[in-house]
């Protein structure tokens, strides 16, 4: 694993990668992407290792000051080599260059690795949306840029 690529990609590429990530067994339909992304600036990134798709990160504008990092993941085989960090750094740089002041994200209680990643990356918990199943609670985090 020598050649790592982080760059912009299509929504179709995002969907293809998301469908390979076990945690996303019920991934979003194309209609959800169109609904969220059709009227706002967005950034779709993918990570590839030795020309093989390995992960993705997708976010969009919430308002003039806030960029929302909506959806992302890394295929199990490529975890622990820094791809999530590299994609987050690229996304943050892109957002900051466009004048956003903060990045928000929402994760679920059962996705512990994502929560740990966000906290280690400088995000702070700002709210919790409770659900009947505690594992499905949404945890909202924010990072100032």
Coordinates of N, CA and C in Angstrom, one line a residue:
X1 N 0.8 -1.2 0.0 CA 0.0 0.0 0.0 C 0.9 1.2 0.0
X2 N 1.2 1.7 -1.2 CA 2.1 2.8 -1.3 C 1.5 4.1 -1.8
X3 N 0.7 3.9 -2.8 CA 0.1 5.1 -3.6 C -1.3 5.4 -3.0
X4 N -1.3 6.5 -2.2 CA -2.6 7.0 -1.7 C -3.1 8.2 -2.4
X5 N -4.3 8.2 -2.8 CA -4.9 9.3 -3.5 C -6.1 9.8 -2.7
X6 N -6.2 11.1 -2.5 CA -7.4 11.7 -1.9 C -7.8 12.8 -2.9
X7 N -9.0 12.8 -3.4 CA -9.5 13.8 -4.3 C -11.0 13.7 -4.5
X8 N -11.5 14.7 -5.3 CA -12.9 14.8 -5.5 C -13.4 13.7 -6.4
X9 N -14.7 13.4 -6.2 CA -15.2 12.3 -7.0 C -16.7 12.5 -7.2
X10 N -17.4 11.6 -7.9 CA -18.8 11.8 -8.2 C -19.6 11.1 -7.1
X11 N -20.9 11.5 -7.1 CA -21.8 10.9 -6.1 C -22.0 9.4 -6.4
X12 N -21.9 9.0 -7.6 CA -22.0 7.6 -8.0 C -20.8 6.8 -7.4
X13 N -19.6 7.4 -7.4 CA -18.5 6.7 -6.8 C -18.7 6.6 -5.3
X14 N -19.2 7.7 -4.7 CA -19.5 7.6 -3.2 C -20.4 6.5 -2.9
X15 N -21.5 6.3 -3.7 CA -22.5 5.3 -3.4 C -21.9 3.9 -3.6
X16 N -21.0 3.7 -4.6 CA -20.4 2.4 -4.8 C -19.5 2.1 -3.7
X17 N -18.8 3.0 -3.1 CA -17.9 2.7 -2.0 C -18.7 2.5 -0.7
X18 N -19.7 3.3 -0.5 CA -20.6 3.2 0.7 C -21.2 1.8 0.7
X19 N -21.6 1.3 -0.4 CA -22.3 0.0 -0.5 C -21.4 -1.2 -0.1
X20 N -20.1 -0.9 0.0 CA -19.1 -1.9 0.4 C -18.7 -1.9 1.9
X21 N -19.2 -0.9 2.6 CA -18.8 -0.7 4.0 C -19.9 -1.4 4.9
X22 N -19.4 -2.4 5.7 CA -20.4 -3.2 6.4 C -21.3 -2.4 7.4
X23 N -20.8 -1.4 8.0 CA -21.6 -0.6 8.9 C -22.8 0.1 8.2
X24 N -22.7 0.3 6.9 CA -23.7 1.0 6.1 C -24.6 0.0 5.3
X25 N -25.1 -1.1 6.0 CA -25.8 -2.1 5.3 C -27.1 -1.5 4.7
X26 N -27.7 -0.5 5.2 CA -28.9 0.1 4.7 C -28.5 1.6 4.3
X27 N -27.7 1.7 3.3 CA -27.2 3.0 2.9 C -28.3 3.8 2.2
X28 N -28.0 5.1 2.0 CA -29.0 6.0 1.5 C -29.3 5.7 0.0
X29 N -30.6 5.9 -0.4 CA -30.9 5.8 -1.8 C -30.4 7.1 -2.5
X30 N -30.3 7.0 -3.8 CA -29.8 8.1 -4.6 C -30.7 9.4 -4.4
X31 N -32.0 9.1 -4.1 CA -32.9 10.3 -3.9 C -32.5 11.1 -2.7
X32 N -32.0 10.5 -1.7 CA -31.5 11.2 -0.5 C -30.3 12.1 -0.8
X33 N -29.4 11.6 -1.6 CA -28.3 12.4 -2.1 C -28.8 13.6 -2.8
X34 N -29.7 13.4 -3.8 CA -30.2 14.5 -4.6 C -31.0 15.5 -3.7
X35 N -31.7 15.1 -2.7 CA -32.5 16.0 -1.9 C -31.5 16.8 -1.1
X36 N -30.5 16.3 -0.5 CA -29.5 17.0 0.3 C -28.6 17.9 -0.4
X37 N -28.2 17.5 -1.6 CA -27.1 18.2 -2.3 C -27.5 19.0 -3.5
X38 N -28.8 19.0 -3.9 CA -29.1 19.7 -5.2 C -29.1 21.2 -5.1
X39 N -29.3 21.8 -3.9 CA -29.4 23.2 -3.8 C -28.2 23.9 -3.0
X40 N -27.2 23.1 -2.7 CA -26.1 23.6 -1.8 C -24.7 23.3 -2.3
X41 N -23.7 24.1 -2.0 CA -22.4 23.6 -2.3 C -22.0 22.4 -1.5
X42 N -21.3 21.4 -2.2 CA -20.9 20.2 -1.5 C -19.6 19.8 -2.0
X43 N -19.0 18.9 -1.2 CA -17.7 18.3 -1.5 C -17.8 16.8 -1.3
X44 N -17.5 16.1 -2.4 CA -17.4 14.6 -2.4 C -16.0 14.2 -2.6
X45 N -15.4 13.5 -1.6 CA -14.1 13.1 -1.7 C -14.0 11.5 -1.7
X46 N -13.0 11.0 -2.3 CA -12.7 9.6 -2.1 C -11.2 9.4 -1.9
X47 N -11.0 8.3 -1.2 CA -9.6 7.8 -1.0 C -9.4 6.6 -1.8
X48 N -8.3 6.5 -2.4 CA -7.9 5.3 -3.2 C -6.5 4.9 -2.8
X49 N -6.2 3.6 -2.7 CA -4.9 3.1 -2.4 C -4.5 2.1 -3.5
X50 N -3.4 2.4 -4.1 CA -2.9 1.7 -5.3 C -4.0 1.5 -6.3
X51 N -4.7 2.6 -6.6 CA -5.8 2.7 -7.6 C -7.1 1.9 -7.2
X52 N -7.2 1.5 -6.0 CA -8.4 0.8 -5.5 C -9.2 1.7 -4.6
X53 N -10.5 1.9 -4.8 CA -11.3 2.7 -3.9 C -11.2 2.2 -2.5
X54 N -11.0 3.1 -1.5 CA -10.8 2.6 -0.1 C -11.7 3.4 0.9
X55 N -12.2 4.5 0.5 CA -13.0 5.3 1.4 C -13.6 6.5 0.8
X56 N -14.5 7.2 1.5 CA -15.1 8.4 1.0 C -15.5 9.3 2.1
X57 N -15.7 10.6 1.8 CA -16.2 11.6 2.8 C -17.0 12.6 2.0
X58 N -18.2 12.8 2.4 CA -19.2 13.7 1.7 C -19.8 14.7 2.7
X59 N -19.8 16.0 2.3 CA -20.3 17.0 3.1 C -20.9 18.1 2.3
X60 N -21.7 19.0 3.0 CA -22.4 20.1 2.3 C -22.6 21.3 3.2
X61 N -22.9 22.4 2.6 CA -23.2 23.6 3.3 C -24.5 23.5 4.1
X62 N -24.4 23.8 5.4 CA -25.6 24.0 6.2 C -26.1 25.5 6.2
X63 N -25.1 26.4 6.3 CA -25.4 27.8 6.2 C -24.1 28.5 5.8
X64 N -24.1 29.8 5.8 CA -22.9 30.5 5.3 C -21.7 30.3 6.2
X65 N -21.9 29.9 7.4 CA -20.7 29.7 8.4 C -20.4 28.3 8.6
X66 N -21.3 27.3 8.3 CA -21.2 26.0 8.8 C -21.3 25.0 7.6
X67 N -20.3 24.1 7.6 CA -20.2 23.0 6.7 C -20.5 21.7 7.4
X68 N -21.4 20.9 6.9 CA -21.8 19.6 7.5 C -21.2 18.5 6.9
X69 N -20.4 17.7 7.7 CA -19.8 16.5 7.2 C -20.8 15.4 7.4
X70 N -21.4 15.0 6.3 CA -22.6 14.2 6.4 C -22.3 12.7 6.5
X71 N -21.5 12.2 5.6 CA -21.4 10.7 5.4 C -20.0 10.4 5.0
X72 N -19.4 9.4 5.6 CA -18.1 9.0 5.2 C -17.7 7.6 5.9
X73 N -16.7 7.0 5.3 CA -16.2 5.8 5.9 C -15.1 5.2 5.1
X74 N -14.4 4.2 5.7 CA -13.3 3.6 5.1 C -13.5 2.1 5.0
X75 N -13.2 1.4 3.9 CA -13.4 0.0 3.9 C -12.5 -0.7 4.9
X76 N -13.0 -1.8 5.5 CA -12.3 -2.4 6.6 C -10.8 -2.7 6.3
X77 N -10.5 -3.2 5.1 CA -9.1 -3.6 4.8 C -8.2 -2.4 4.8
X78 N -8.7 -1.2 4.7 CA -7.8 0.0 4.6 C -7.9 0.9 5.8
X79 N -8.5 0.4 6.9 CA -8.6 1.2 8.1 C -7.2 1.1 8.8
X80 N -7.0 2.1 9.7 CA -5.8 2.3 10.5 C -4.6 2.7 9.7
X81 N -4.7 3.2 8.5 CA -3.6 3.7 7.7 C -3.7 5.2 7.5
X82 N -4.6 5.9 8.2 CA -4.7 7.3 8.2 C -5.6 7.9 7.1
X83 N -6.4 7.1 6.4 CA -7.2 7.7 5.3 C -8.3 8.6 5.8
X84 N -8.9 8.3 6.9 CA -10.0 9.1 7.5 C -9.4 10.5 7.9
X85 N -8.2 10.5 8.5 CA -7.5 11.7 8.8 C -7.2 12.6 7.6
X86 N -6.7 11.9 6.5 CA -6.3 12.6 5.3 C -7.6 13.2 4.6
X87 N -8.7 12.5 4.6 CA -9.9 13.0 4.0 C -10.5 14.1 4.8
X88 N -10.4 14.0 6.2 CA -10.9 15.1 7.0 C -10.1 16.3 6.9
X89 N -8.8 16.2 6.8 CA -7.9 17.3 6.6 C -8.2 18.0 5.3
X90 N -8.4 17.2 4.2 CA -8.7 17.8 2.9 C -10.1 18.5 3.0
X91 N -11.1 17.9 3.6 CA -12.4 18.5 3.7 C -12.3 19.8 4.5
X92 N -11.6 19.8 5.6 CA -11.5 21.0 6.5 C -10.8 22.1 5.7
X93 N -9.7 21.8 5.0 CA -9.0 22.8 4.2 C -9.9 23.4 3.1
X94 N -10.7 22.6 2.4 CA -11.7 23.0 1.4 C -12.7 24.0 2.0
X95 N -13.3 23.6 3.2 CA -14.3 24.4 3.8 C -13.7 25.7 4.3
X96 N -12.6 25.7 4.9 CA -12.0 26.9 5.4 C -11.7 27.9 4.3
X97 N -11.2 27.3 3.2 CA -10.8 28.2 2.0 C -12.1 28.9 1.4
X98 N -13.2 28.3 1.7 CA -14.5 28.9 1.2 C -15.2 29.7 2.3
X99 N -14.6 30.0 3.4 CA -15.1 30.9 4.4 C -16.0 30.3 5.5
X100 N -16.1 29.0 5.5 CA -16.8 28.3 6.6 C -16.0 28.5 7.9
X101 N -16.8 28.7 9.0 CA -16.1 28.9 10.3 C -16.1 27.7 11.1
X102 N -17.0 26.7 10.8 CA -17.1 25.5 11.6 C -17.6 24.3 10.8
X103 N -17.3 23.1 11.3 CA -17.8 21.9 10.7 C -18.6 21.2 11.7
X104 N -19.8 20.7 11.3 CA -20.7 19.9 12.2 C -20.7 18.5 11.7
X105 N -21.0 17.6 12.6 CA -21.3 16.2 12.2 C -22.2 15.6 13.1
X106 N -22.9 14.5 12.7 CA -23.8 13.8 13.5 C -23.4 12.3 13.3
X107 N -23.3 11.6 14.5 CA -23.0 10.2 14.4 C -24.0 9.5 15.3
X108 N -24.0 8.2 15.3 CA -24.9 7.4 16.1 C -24.1 6.8 17.3
X109 N -24.7 6.5 18.3 CA -24.1 6.0 19.6 C -23.4 4.7 19.3
X110 N -23.9 3.8 18.4 CA -23.2 2.5 18.2 C -22.0 2.6 17.3
X111 N -21.8 3.8 16.7 CA -20.6 3.9 15.8 C -19.5 4.5 16.7
X112 N -19.0 3.8 17.6 CA -18.0 4.2 18.6 C -16.7 4.7 17.9
X113 N -16.2 4.0 16.9 CA -15.0 4.4 16.2 C -15.1 5.8 15.6
X114 N -16.3 6.1 15.1 CA -16.5 7.5 14.5 C -16.5 8.5 15.6
X115 N -17.2 8.2 16.7 CA -17.2 9.2 17.8 C -15.8 9.4 18.3
X116 N -15.0 8.4 18.5 CA -13.7 8.5 19.0 C -12.8 9.3 18.0
X117 N -13.0 9.0 16.7 CA -12.3 9.8 15.7 C -12.6 11.3 15.7
X118 N -13.9 11.6 15.9 CA -14.3 13.0 15.9 C -13.7 13.7 17.1
X119 N -13.8 13.1 18.3 CA -13.2 13.7 19.5 C -11.7 13.9 19.4
X120 N -11.0 12.9 18.9 CA -9.6 13.0 18.7 C -9.2 14.1 17.7
X121 N -10.1 14.4 16.7 CA -9.9 15.3 15.7 C -10.3 16.8 16.1
X122 N -10.7 17.0 17.4 CA -11.0 18.3 17.8 C -12.4 18.7 17.9
X123 N -13.3 17.8 17.6 CA -14.7 18.1 17.7 C -15.2 18.0 19.1
X124 N -16.2 18.8 19.4 CA -16.8 18.8 20.7 C -18.3 18.4 20.6
X125 N -18.8 17.6 21.6 CA -20.2 17.2 21.6 C -21.0 18.5 21.9
X126 N -22.0 18.7 21.1 CA -22.9 19.9 21.3 C -24.3 19.5 21.7
X127 N -24.8 18.3 21.3 CA -26.1 17.9 21.6 C -26.3 16.4 21.4
X128 N -27.4 15.9 21.9 CA -27.7 14.5 21.7 C -29.2 14.4 21.4
X129 N -29.5 13.7 20.3 CA -30.9 13.5 19.9 C -31.2 12.0 20.4
X130 N -32.1 11.9 21.4 CA -32.4 10.6 22.0 C -33.4 9.9 21.1
X131 N -33.2 8.5 21.0 CA -34.1 7.6 20.3 C -34.5 6.5 21.3
X132 N -35.6 5.8 21.0 CA -36.0 4.7 21.9 C -34.9 3.7 22.2
X133 N -34.1 3.4 21.1 CA -33.0 2.5 21.3 C -31.7 3.4 21.5
X134 N -31.1 3.3 22.7 CA -30.0 4.1 23.1 C -28.9 4.0 22.1
X135 N -28.7 2.9 21.4 CA -27.6 2.7 20.4 C -27.9 3.6 19.2
X136 N -29.1 4.0 19.0 CA -29.4 4.8 17.8 C -29.4 6.3 18.1
X137 N -29.2 6.7 19.4 CA -29.1 8.1 19.7 C -28.1 8.8 18.8
X138 N -28.5 10.0 18.3 CA -27.6 10.8 17.5 C -26.8 11.7 18.4
X139 N -25.5 11.7 18.1 CA -24.6 12.6 18.8 C -24.1 13.7 17.9
X140 N -24.4 14.9 18.2 CA -24.0 16.1 17.3 C -22.7 16.7 17.8
X141 N -21.8 16.9 16.9 CA -20.5 17.4 17.3 C -20.2 18.6 16.4
X142 N -19.3 19.5 16.9 CA -18.9 20.7 16.1 C -17.4 20.9 16.3
X143 N -16.8 21.4 15.3 CA -15.4 21.8 15.4 C -15.2 23.2 14.7
X144 N -14.6 24.1 15.4 CA -14.3 25.4 14.9 C -13.1 25.3 13.9
X145 N -13.2 26.0 12.8 CA -12.1 26.0 11.9 C -11.1 27.2 12.1

